[in-house]
Amino acid sequence: MALKIRLRQQGSKNRQTYRIVVADSHTRRDGKYVENLGFYIPYLTEKNCEIDEDRMMYWLQKGAQMSDQVKSLAAGAAPNALKVFSEQKKAIRARKVAKKRAKKAKA
């Protein structure tokens, strides 16, 4: 099961709010989710985003991927979680490169 941290749309027309959730990547945008991590209210100017940083770091360590919009929101609301995400991507890339080099060395 591939998990994503993404936005879940809520609210009425022209007054939408979003929840930041962990969901299976194959579910609908407004479908079921595993856990609610926070909220984003775009029409507010102050305190429009709140993210539970500890839970986000937990899910990132479990292998969940962030959507682009959540990355930009996390840059302000949960910067430590964003660092974990970038380090995780670097580690995955390094493993792939090492695997390719080992394959070439055998040939």
mmCIF file of N, CA and C in Angstrom:
data_model
loop_
_atom_site.group_PDB
_atom_site.id
_atom_site.type_symbol
_atom_site.label_atom_id
_atom_site.label_comp_id
_atom_site.label_asym_id
_atom_site.label_seq_id
_atom_site.Cartn_x
_atom_site.Cartn_y
_atom_site.Cartn_z
ATOM 1 N N MET A 1 0.852 -1.170 0.000
ATOM 2 C CA MET A 1 0.000 0.000 0.000
ATOM 3 C C MET A 1 0.903 1.239 0.000
ATOM 4 N N ALA A 2 0.810 2.043 -1.054
ATOM 5 C CA ALA A 2 1.589 3.275 -1.166
ATOM 6 C C ALA A 2 0.829 4.405 -0.487
ATOM 7 N N LEU A 3 1.475 5.028 0.487
ATOM 8 C CA LEU A 3 0.823 6.102 1.233
ATOM 9 C C LEU A 3 1.303 7.463 0.759
ATOM 10 N N LYS A 4 0.393 8.426 0.762
ATOM 11 C CA LYS A 4 0.700 9.801 0.402
ATOM 12 C C LYS A 4 0.175 10.732 1.467
ATOM 13 N N ILE A 5 0.911 11.784 1.718
ATOM 14 C CA ILE A 5 0.430 12.864 2.580
ATOM 15 C C ILE A 5 -0.067 13.932 1.627
ATOM 16 N N ARG A 6 -1.354 14.193 1.651
ATOM 17 C CA ARG A 6 -1.958 15.094 0.679
ATOM 18 C C ARG A 6 -3.112 15.865 1.290
ATOM 19 N N LEU A 7 -3.696 16.752 0.499
ATOM 20 C CA LEU A 7 -4.817 17.562 0.954
ATOM 21 C C LEU A 7 -6.130 16.858 0.658
ATOM 22 N N ARG A 8 -7.065 16.964 1.590
ATOM 23 C CA ARG A 8 -8.420 16.426 1.418
ATOM 24 C C ARG A 8 -9.365 17.620 1.459
ATOM 25 N N GLN A 9 -10.098 17.830 0.377
ATOM 26 C CA GLN A 9 -10.939 19.012 0.245
ATOM 27 C C GLN A 9 -12.210 18.891 1.076
ATOM 28 N N GLN A 10 -12.583 20.004 1.728
ATOM 29 C CA GLN A 10 -13.815 20.071 2.502
ATOM 30 C C GLN A 10 -14.405 21.458 2.357
ATOM 31 N N GLY A 11 -15.553 21.679 2.929
ATOM 32 C CA GLY A 11 -16.169 23.001 2.906
ATOM 33 C C GLY A 11 -17.108 23.171 1.726
ATOM 34 N N SER A 12 -17.724 24.323 1.676
ATOM 35 C CA SER A 12 -18.696 24.602 0.620
ATOM 36 C C SER A 12 -18.032 25.326 -0.553
ATOM 37 N N LYS A 13 -18.772 25.533 -1.591
ATOM 38 C CA LYS A 13 -18.271 26.202 -2.777
ATOM 39 C C LYS A 13 -17.834 27.627 -2.413
ATOM 40 N N ASN A 14 -16.727 28.061 -2.934
ATOM 41 C CA ASN A 14 -16.137 29.378 -2.680
ATOM 42 C C ASN A 14 -15.701 29.589 -1.231
ATOM 43 N N ARG A 15 -15.697 28.579 -0.421
ATOM 44 C CA ARG A 15 -15.284 28.681 0.991
ATOM 45 C C ARG A 15 -14.662 27.355 1.422
ATOM 46 N N GLN A 16 -13.708 26.885 0.646
ATOM 47 C CA GLN A 16 -13.180 25.552 0.883
ATOM 48 C C GLN A 16 -12.080 25.558 1.932
ATOM 49 N N THR A 17 -12.052 24.483 2.687
ATOM 50 C CA THR A 17 -10.975 24.226 3.626
ATOM 51 C C THR A 17 -10.393 22.866 3.276
ATOM 52 N N TYR A 18 -9.209 22.606 3.779
ATOM 53 C CA TYR A 18 -8.536 21.349 3.457
ATOM 54 C C TYR A 18 -8.002 20.716 4.731
ATOM 55 N N ARG A 19 -8.013 19.394 4.755
ATOM 56 C CA ARG A 19 -7.338 18.636 5.803
ATOM 57 C C ARG A 19 -6.077 18.056 5.201
ATOM 58 N N ILE A 20 -5.026 18.020 5.976
ATOM 59 C CA ILE A 20 -3.786 17.362 5.560
ATOM 60 C C ILE A 20 -3.852 15.954 6.128
ATOM 61 N N VAL A 21 -3.918 14.967 5.243
ATOM 62 C CA VAL A 21 -4.163 13.592 5.663
ATOM 63 C C VAL A 21 -3.138 12.639 5.068
ATOM 64 N N VAL A 22 -3.028 11.477 5.692
ATOM 65 C CA VAL A 22 -2.276 10.356 5.151
ATOM 66 C C VAL A 22 -3.301 9.422 4.541
ATOM 67 N N ALA A 23 -3.161 9.146 3.238
ATOM 68 C CA ALA A 23 -4.142 8.318 2.546
ATOM 69 C C ALA A 23 -3.431 7.378 1.573
ATOM 70 N N ASP A 24 -4.118 6.308 1.217
ATOM 71 C CA ASP A 24 -3.622 5.414 0.180
ATOM 72 C C ASP A 24 -3.611 6.191 -1.132
ATOM 73 N N SER A 25 -2.588 6.001 -1.942
ATOM 74 C CA SER A 25 -2.458 6.787 -3.164
ATOM 75 C C SER A 25 -3.542 6.472 -4.198
ATOM 76 N N HIS A 26 -4.245 5.365 -4.035
ATOM 77 C CA HIS A 26 -5.267 4.976 -5.008
ATOM 78 C C HIS A 26 -6.669 5.437 -4.633
ATOM 79 N N THR A 27 -6.849 6.045 -3.471
ATOM 80 C CA THR A 27 -8.183 6.498 -3.080
ATOM 81 C C THR A 27 -8.499 7.847 -3.709
ATOM 82 N N ARG A 28 -9.778 8.199 -3.722
ATOM 83 C CA ARG A 28 -10.224 9.465 -4.281
ATOM 84 C C ARG A 28 -9.700 10.629 -3.435
ATOM 85 N N ARG A 29 -9.757 11.824 -4.003
ATOM 86 C CA ARG A 29 -9.275 13.015 -3.289
ATOM 87 C C ARG A 29 -10.018 13.222 -1.974
ATOM 88 N N ASP A 30 -11.334 13.011 -1.985
ATOM 89 C CA ASP A 30 -12.139 13.223 -0.792
ATOM 90 C C ASP A 30 -12.526 11.912 -0.118
ATOM 91 N N GLY A 31 -11.828 10.828 -0.451
ATOM 92 C CA GLY A 31 -12.180 9.516 0.062
ATOM 93 C C GLY A 31 -11.625 9.249 1.455
ATOM 94 N N LYS A 32 -11.570 7.969 1.800
ATOM 95 C CA LYS A 32 -11.096 7.566 3.121
ATOM 96 C C LYS A 32 -9.622 7.904 3.288
ATOM 97 N N TYR A 33 -9.238 8.098 4.533
ATOM 98 C CA TYR A 33 -7.845 8.371 4.842
ATOM 99 C C TYR A 33 -7.443 7.609 6.089
ATOM 100 N N VAL A 34 -6.135 7.484 6.293
ATOM 101 C CA VAL A 34 -5.600 6.732 7.421
ATOM 102 C C VAL A 34 -5.555 7.595 8.677
ATOM 103 N N GLU A 35 -5.019 8.816 8.542
ATOM 104 C CA GLU A 35 -4.888 9.693 9.703
ATOM 105 C C GLU A 35 -4.927 11.157 9.276
ATOM 106 N N ASN A 36 -5.527 11.980 10.115
ATOM 107 C CA ASN A 36 -5.590 13.414 9.897
ATOM 108 C C ASN A 36 -4.374 14.054 10.584
ATOM 109 N N LEU A 37 -3.579 14.839 9.819
ATOM 110 C CA LEU A 37 -2.369 15.453 10.370
ATOM 111 C C LEU A 37 -2.512 16.939 10.644
ATOM 112 N N GLY A 38 -3.508 17.586 10.064
ATOM 113 C CA GLY A 38 -3.660 19.014 10.279
ATOM 114 C C GLY A 38 -4.687 19.607 9.342
ATOM 115 N N PHE A 39 -4.643 20.939 9.191
ATOM 116 C CA PHE A 39 -5.598 21.608 8.326
ATOM 117 C C PHE A 39 -4.942 22.774 7.600
ATOM 118 N N TYR A 40 -5.605 23.237 6.538
ATOM 119 C CA TYR A 40 -5.182 24.397 5.770
ATOM 120 C C TYR A 40 -6.439 25.154 5.359
ATOM 121 N N ILE A 41 -6.500 26.428 5.730
ATOM 122 C CA ILE A 41 -7.640 27.275 5.393
ATOM 123 C C ILE A 41 -7.097 28.428 4.554
ATOM 124 N N PRO A 42 -7.252 28.370 3.225
ATOM 125 C CA PRO A 42 -6.584 29.341 2.352
ATOM 126 C C PRO A 42 -7.093 30.775 2.465
ATOM 127 N N TYR A 43 -8.312 30.998 2.901
ATOM 128 C CA TYR A 43 -8.848 32.357 2.929
ATOM 129 C C TYR A 43 -8.495 33.112 4.205
ATOM 130 N N LEU A 44 -7.863 32.488 5.172
ATOM 131 C CA LEU A 44 -7.370 33.188 6.368
ATOM 132 C C LEU A 44 -5.977 33.732 6.088
ATOM 133 N N THR A 45 -5.632 34.839 6.735
ATOM 134 C CA THR A 45 -4.307 35.410 6.525
ATOM 135 C C THR A 45 -3.311 34.962 7.594
ATOM 136 N N GLU A 46 -3.768 34.778 8.812
ATOM 137 C CA GLU A 46 -2.890 34.331 9.890
ATOM 138 C C GLU A 46 -3.340 32.971 10.398
ATOM 139 N N LYS A 47 -2.366 32.163 10.778
ATOM 140 C CA LYS A 47 -2.645 30.811 11.295
ATOM 141 C C LYS A 47 -3.583 30.039 10.373
ATOM 142 N N ASN A 48 -3.261 30.038 9.090
ATOM 143 C CA ASN A 48 -4.118 29.341 8.148
ATOM 144 C C ASN A 48 -3.695 27.894 7.925
ATOM 145 N N CYS A 49 -2.566 27.473 8.513
ATOM 146 C CA CYS A 49 -2.096 26.097 8.351
ATOM 147 C C CYS A 49 -1.544 25.584 9.681
ATOM 148 N N GLU A 50 -1.943 24.379 10.037
ATOM 149 C CA GLU A 50 -1.416 23.749 11.246
ATOM 150 C C GLU A 50 -1.163 22.281 10.929
ATOM 151 N N ILE A 51 0.044 21.803 11.255
ATOM 152 C CA ILE A 51 0.437 20.424 10.962
ATOM 153 C C ILE A 51 1.033 19.807 12.215
ATOM 154 N N ASP A 52 0.635 18.576 12.525
ATOM 155 C CA ASP A 52 1.226 17.817 13.632
ATOM 156 C C ASP A 52 2.560 17.257 13.137
ATOM 157 N N GLU A 53 3.641 17.943 13.487
ATOM 158 C CA GLU A 53 4.958 17.635 12.950
ATOM 159 C C GLU A 53 5.459 16.244 13.358
ATOM 160 N N ASP A 54 5.198 15.837 14.597
ATOM 161 C CA ASP A 54 5.658 14.522 15.061
ATOM 162 C C ASP A 54 5.022 13.397 14.257
ATOM 163 N N ARG A 55 3.718 13.490 14.025
ATOM 164 C CA ARG A 55 3.032 12.441 13.261
ATOM 165 C C ARG A 55 3.453 12.459 11.795
ATOM 166 N N MET A 56 3.717 13.651 11.258
ATOM 167 C CA MET A 56 4.172 13.720 9.872
ATOM 168 C C MET A 56 5.534 13.060 9.726
ATOM 169 N N MET A 57 6.434 13.312 10.689
ATOM 170 C CA MET A 57 7.747 12.670 10.636
ATOM 171 C C MET A 57 7.616 11.159 10.781
ATOM 172 N N TYR A 58 6.674 10.700 11.616
ATOM 173 C CA TYR A 58 6.438 9.268 11.776
ATOM 174 C C TYR A 58 6.056 8.644 10.433
ATOM 175 N N TRP A 59 5.109 9.259 9.726
ATOM 176 C CA TRP A 59 4.643 8.699 8.456
ATOM 177 C C TRP A 59 5.700 8.802 7.372
ATOM 178 N N LEU A 60 6.518 9.841 7.394
ATOM 179 C CA LEU A 60 7.601 9.948 6.419
ATOM 180 C C LEU A 60 8.634 8.850 6.634
ATOM 181 N N GLN A 61 8.914 8.517 7.891
ATOM 182 C CA GLN A 61 9.848 7.439 8.183
ATOM 183 C C GLN A 61 9.281 6.080 7.786
ATOM 184 N N LYS A 62 7.956 5.970 7.759
ATOM 185 C CA LYS A 62 7.318 4.733 7.316
ATOM 186 C C LYS A 62 7.270 4.617 5.791
ATOM 187 N N GLY A 63 7.639 5.697 5.068
ATOM 188 C CA GLY A 63 7.709 5.638 3.615
ATOM 189 C C GLY A 63 6.635 6.418 2.885
ATOM 190 N N ALA A 64 5.843 7.209 3.579
ATOM 191 C CA ALA A 64 4.820 8.013 2.911
ATOM 192 C C ALA A 64 5.490 9.126 2.108
ATOM 193 N N GLN A 65 4.866 9.503 1.001
ATOM 194 C CA GLN A 65 5.372 10.569 0.142
ATOM 195 C C GLN A 65 4.467 11.786 0.243
ATOM 196 N N MET A 66 5.054 12.989 0.215
ATOM 197 C CA MET A 66 4.270 14.220 0.297
ATOM 198 C C MET A 66 3.927 14.720 -1.098
ATOM 199 N N SER A 67 2.730 15.287 -1.237
ATOM 200 C CA SER A 67 2.374 15.946 -2.490
ATOM 201 C C SER A 67 3.089 17.299 -2.543
ATOM 202 N N ASP A 68 3.125 17.914 -3.722
ATOM 203 C CA ASP A 68 3.824 19.185 -3.887
ATOM 204 C C ASP A 68 3.212 20.289 -3.031
ATOM 205 N N GLN A 69 1.888 20.337 -2.965
ATOM 206 C CA GLN A 69 1.222 21.373 -2.175
ATOM 207 C C GLN A 69 1.529 21.213 -0.687
ATOM 208 N N VAL A 70 1.554 19.984 -0.198
ATOM 209 C CA VAL A 70 1.853 19.746 1.215
ATOM 210 C C VAL A 70 3.308 20.089 1.515
ATOM 211 N N LYS A 71 4.212 19.861 0.556
ATOM 212 C CA LYS A 71 5.613 20.241 0.748
ATOM 213 C C LYS A 71 5.733 21.742 0.985
ATOM 214 N N SER A 72 5.026 22.529 0.173
ATOM 215 C CA SER A 72 5.123 23.975 0.328
ATOM 216 C C SER A 72 4.486 24.441 1.635
ATOM 217 N N LEU A 73 3.417 23.789 2.078
ATOM 218 C CA LEU A 73 2.804 24.135 3.362
ATOM 219 C C LEU A 73 3.707 23.727 4.524
ATOM 220 N N ALA A 74 4.355 22.570 4.398
ATOM 221 C CA ALA A 74 5.221 22.066 5.465
ATOM 222 C C ALA A 74 6.482 22.907 5.618
ATOM 223 N N ALA A 75 6.889 23.602 4.569
ATOM 224 C CA ALA A 75 8.079 24.449 4.658
ATOM 225 C C ALA A 75 7.907 25.524 5.727
ATOM 226 N N GLY A 76 6.688 26.010 5.901
ATOM 227 C CA GLY A 76 6.449 27.025 6.913
ATOM 228 C C GLY A 76 5.967 26.466 8.230
ATOM 229 N N ALA A 77 5.126 25.431 8.175
ATOM 230 C CA ALA A 77 4.488 24.931 9.390
ATOM 231 C C ALA A 77 5.267 23.803 10.068
ATOM 232 N N ALA A 78 6.001 22.999 9.311
ATOM 233 C CA ALA A 78 6.728 21.852 9.878
ATOM 234 C C ALA A 78 8.065 21.678 9.161
ATOM 235 N N PRO A 79 9.030 22.589 9.359
ATOM 236 C CA PRO A 79 10.284 22.519 8.607
ATOM 237 C C PRO A 79 11.132 21.281 8.905
ATOM 238 N N ASN A 80 11.066 20.753 10.129
ATOM 239 C CA ASN A 80 11.841 19.551 10.446
ATOM 240 C C ASN A 80 11.352 18.341 9.660
ATOM 241 N N ALA A 81 10.067 18.248 9.459
ATOM 242 C CA ALA A 81 9.506 17.140 8.677
ATOM 243 C C ALA A 81 9.985 17.217 7.234
ATOM 244 N N LEU A 82 10.131 18.411 6.720
ATOM 245 C CA LEU A 82 10.610 18.591 5.351
ATOM 246 C C LEU A 82 12.065 18.140 5.220
ATOM 247 N N LYS A 83 12.882 18.382 6.266
ATOM 248 C CA LYS A 83 14.266 17.919 6.260
ATOM 249 C C LYS A 83 14.318 16.399 6.224
ATOM 250 N N VAL A 84 13.469 15.735 7.005
ATOM 251 C CA VAL A 84 13.418 14.273 7.018
ATOM 252 C C VAL A 84 13.053 13.753 5.635
ATOM 253 N N PHE A 85 12.099 14.414 4.991
ATOM 254 C CA PHE A 85 11.658 13.992 3.663
ATOM 255 C C PHE A 85 12.794 14.101 2.650
ATOM 256 N N SER A 86 13.540 15.203 2.667
ATOM 257 C CA SER A 86 14.630 15.375 1.701
ATOM 258 C C SER A 86 15.764 14.379 1.969
ATOM 259 N N GLU A 87 16.067 14.109 3.237
ATOM 260 C CA GLU A 87 17.102 13.124 3.562
ATOM 261 C C GLU A 87 16.688 11.731 3.110
ATOM 262 N N GLN A 88 15.407 11.422 3.244
ATOM 263 C CA GLN A 88 14.888 10.132 2.824
ATOM 264 C C GLN A 88 15.046 9.963 1.311
ATOM 265 N N LYS A 89 14.746 11.009 0.546
ATOM 266 C CA LYS A 89 14.883 10.940 -0.907
ATOM 267 C C LYS A 89 16.339 10.758 -1.312
ATOM 268 N N LYS A 90 17.264 11.433 -0.616
ATOM 269 C CA LYS A 90 18.684 11.296 -0.918
ATOM 270 C C LYS A 90 19.162 9.872 -0.647
ATOM 271 N N ALA A 91 18.684 9.268 0.435
ATOM 272 C CA ALA A 91 19.086 7.902 0.771
ATOM 273 C C ALA A 91 18.578 6.910 -0.276
ATOM 274 N N ILE A 92 17.362 7.089 -0.734
ATOM 275 C CA ILE A 92 16.810 6.206 -1.763
ATOM 276 C C ILE A 92 17.608 6.334 -3.046
ATOM 277 N N ARG A 93 17.937 7.565 -3.424
ATOM 278 C CA ARG A 93 18.712 7.796 -4.638
ATOM 279 C C ARG A 93 20.095 7.162 -4.516
ATOM 280 N N ALA A 94 20.729 7.255 -3.358
ATOM 281 C CA ALA A 94 22.059 6.680 -3.153
ATOM 282 C C ALA A 94 22.017 5.156 -3.254
ATOM 283 N N ARG A 95 20.958 4.538 -2.716
ATOM 284 C CA ARG A 95 20.833 3.076 -2.820
ATOM 285 C C ARG A 95 20.680 2.636 -4.263
ATOM 286 N N LYS A 96 19.898 3.390 -5.049
ATOM 287 C CA LYS A 96 19.717 3.036 -6.465
ATOM 288 C C LYS A 96 21.026 3.130 -7.229
ATOM 289 N N VAL A 97 21.794 4.184 -6.968
ATOM 290 C CA VAL A 97 23.071 4.359 -7.647
ATOM 291 C C VAL A 97 24.027 3.237 -7.264
ATOM 292 N N ALA A 98 24.068 2.883 -5.988
ATOM 293 C CA ALA A 98 24.946 1.801 -5.533
ATOM 294 C C ALA A 98 24.557 0.473 -6.171
ATOM 295 N N LYS A 99 23.269 0.242 -6.328
ATOM 296 C CA LYS A 99 22.796 -1.003 -6.938
ATOM 297 C C LYS A 99 23.199 -1.071 -8.410
ATOM 298 N N LYS A 100 23.107 0.057 -9.141
ATOM 299 C CA LYS A 100 23.496 0.077 -10.536
ATOM 300 C C LYS A 100 24.996 -0.137 -10.686
ATOM 301 N N ARG A 101 25.779 0.468 -9.797
ATOM 302 C CA ARG A 101 27.239 0.310 -9.853
ATOM 303 C C ARG A 101 27.647 -1.125 -9.582
ATOM 304 N N ALA A 102 26.961 -1.775 -8.633
ATOM 305 C CA ALA A 102 27.264 -3.176 -8.329
ATOM 306 C C ALA A 102 26.927 -4.073 -9.520
ATOM 307 N N LYS A 103 25.846 -3.744 -10.207
ATOM 308 C CA LYS A 103 25.448 -4.524 -11.380
ATOM 309 C C LYS A 103 26.482 -4.383 -12.503
ATOM 310 N N LYS A 104 26.987 -3.153 -12.713
ATOM 311 C CA LYS A 104 27.990 -2.926 -13.743
ATOM 312 C C LYS A 104 29.305 -3.606 -13.391
ATOM 313 N N ALA A 105 29.638 -3.652 -12.108
ATOM 314 C CA ALA A 105 30.904 -4.273 -11.686
ATOM 315 C C ALA A 105 30.873 -5.777 -11.928
ATOM 316 N N LYS A 106 29.715 -6.406 -11.822
ATOM 317 C CA LYS A 106 29.595 -7.846 -12.075
ATOM 318 C C LYS A 106 29.755 -8.160 -13.550
ATOM 319 N N ALA A 107 29.306 -7.257 -14.393
ATOM 320 C CA ALA A 107 29.335 -7.527 -15.850
ATOM 321 C C ALA A 107 30.677 -7.346 -16.463
#
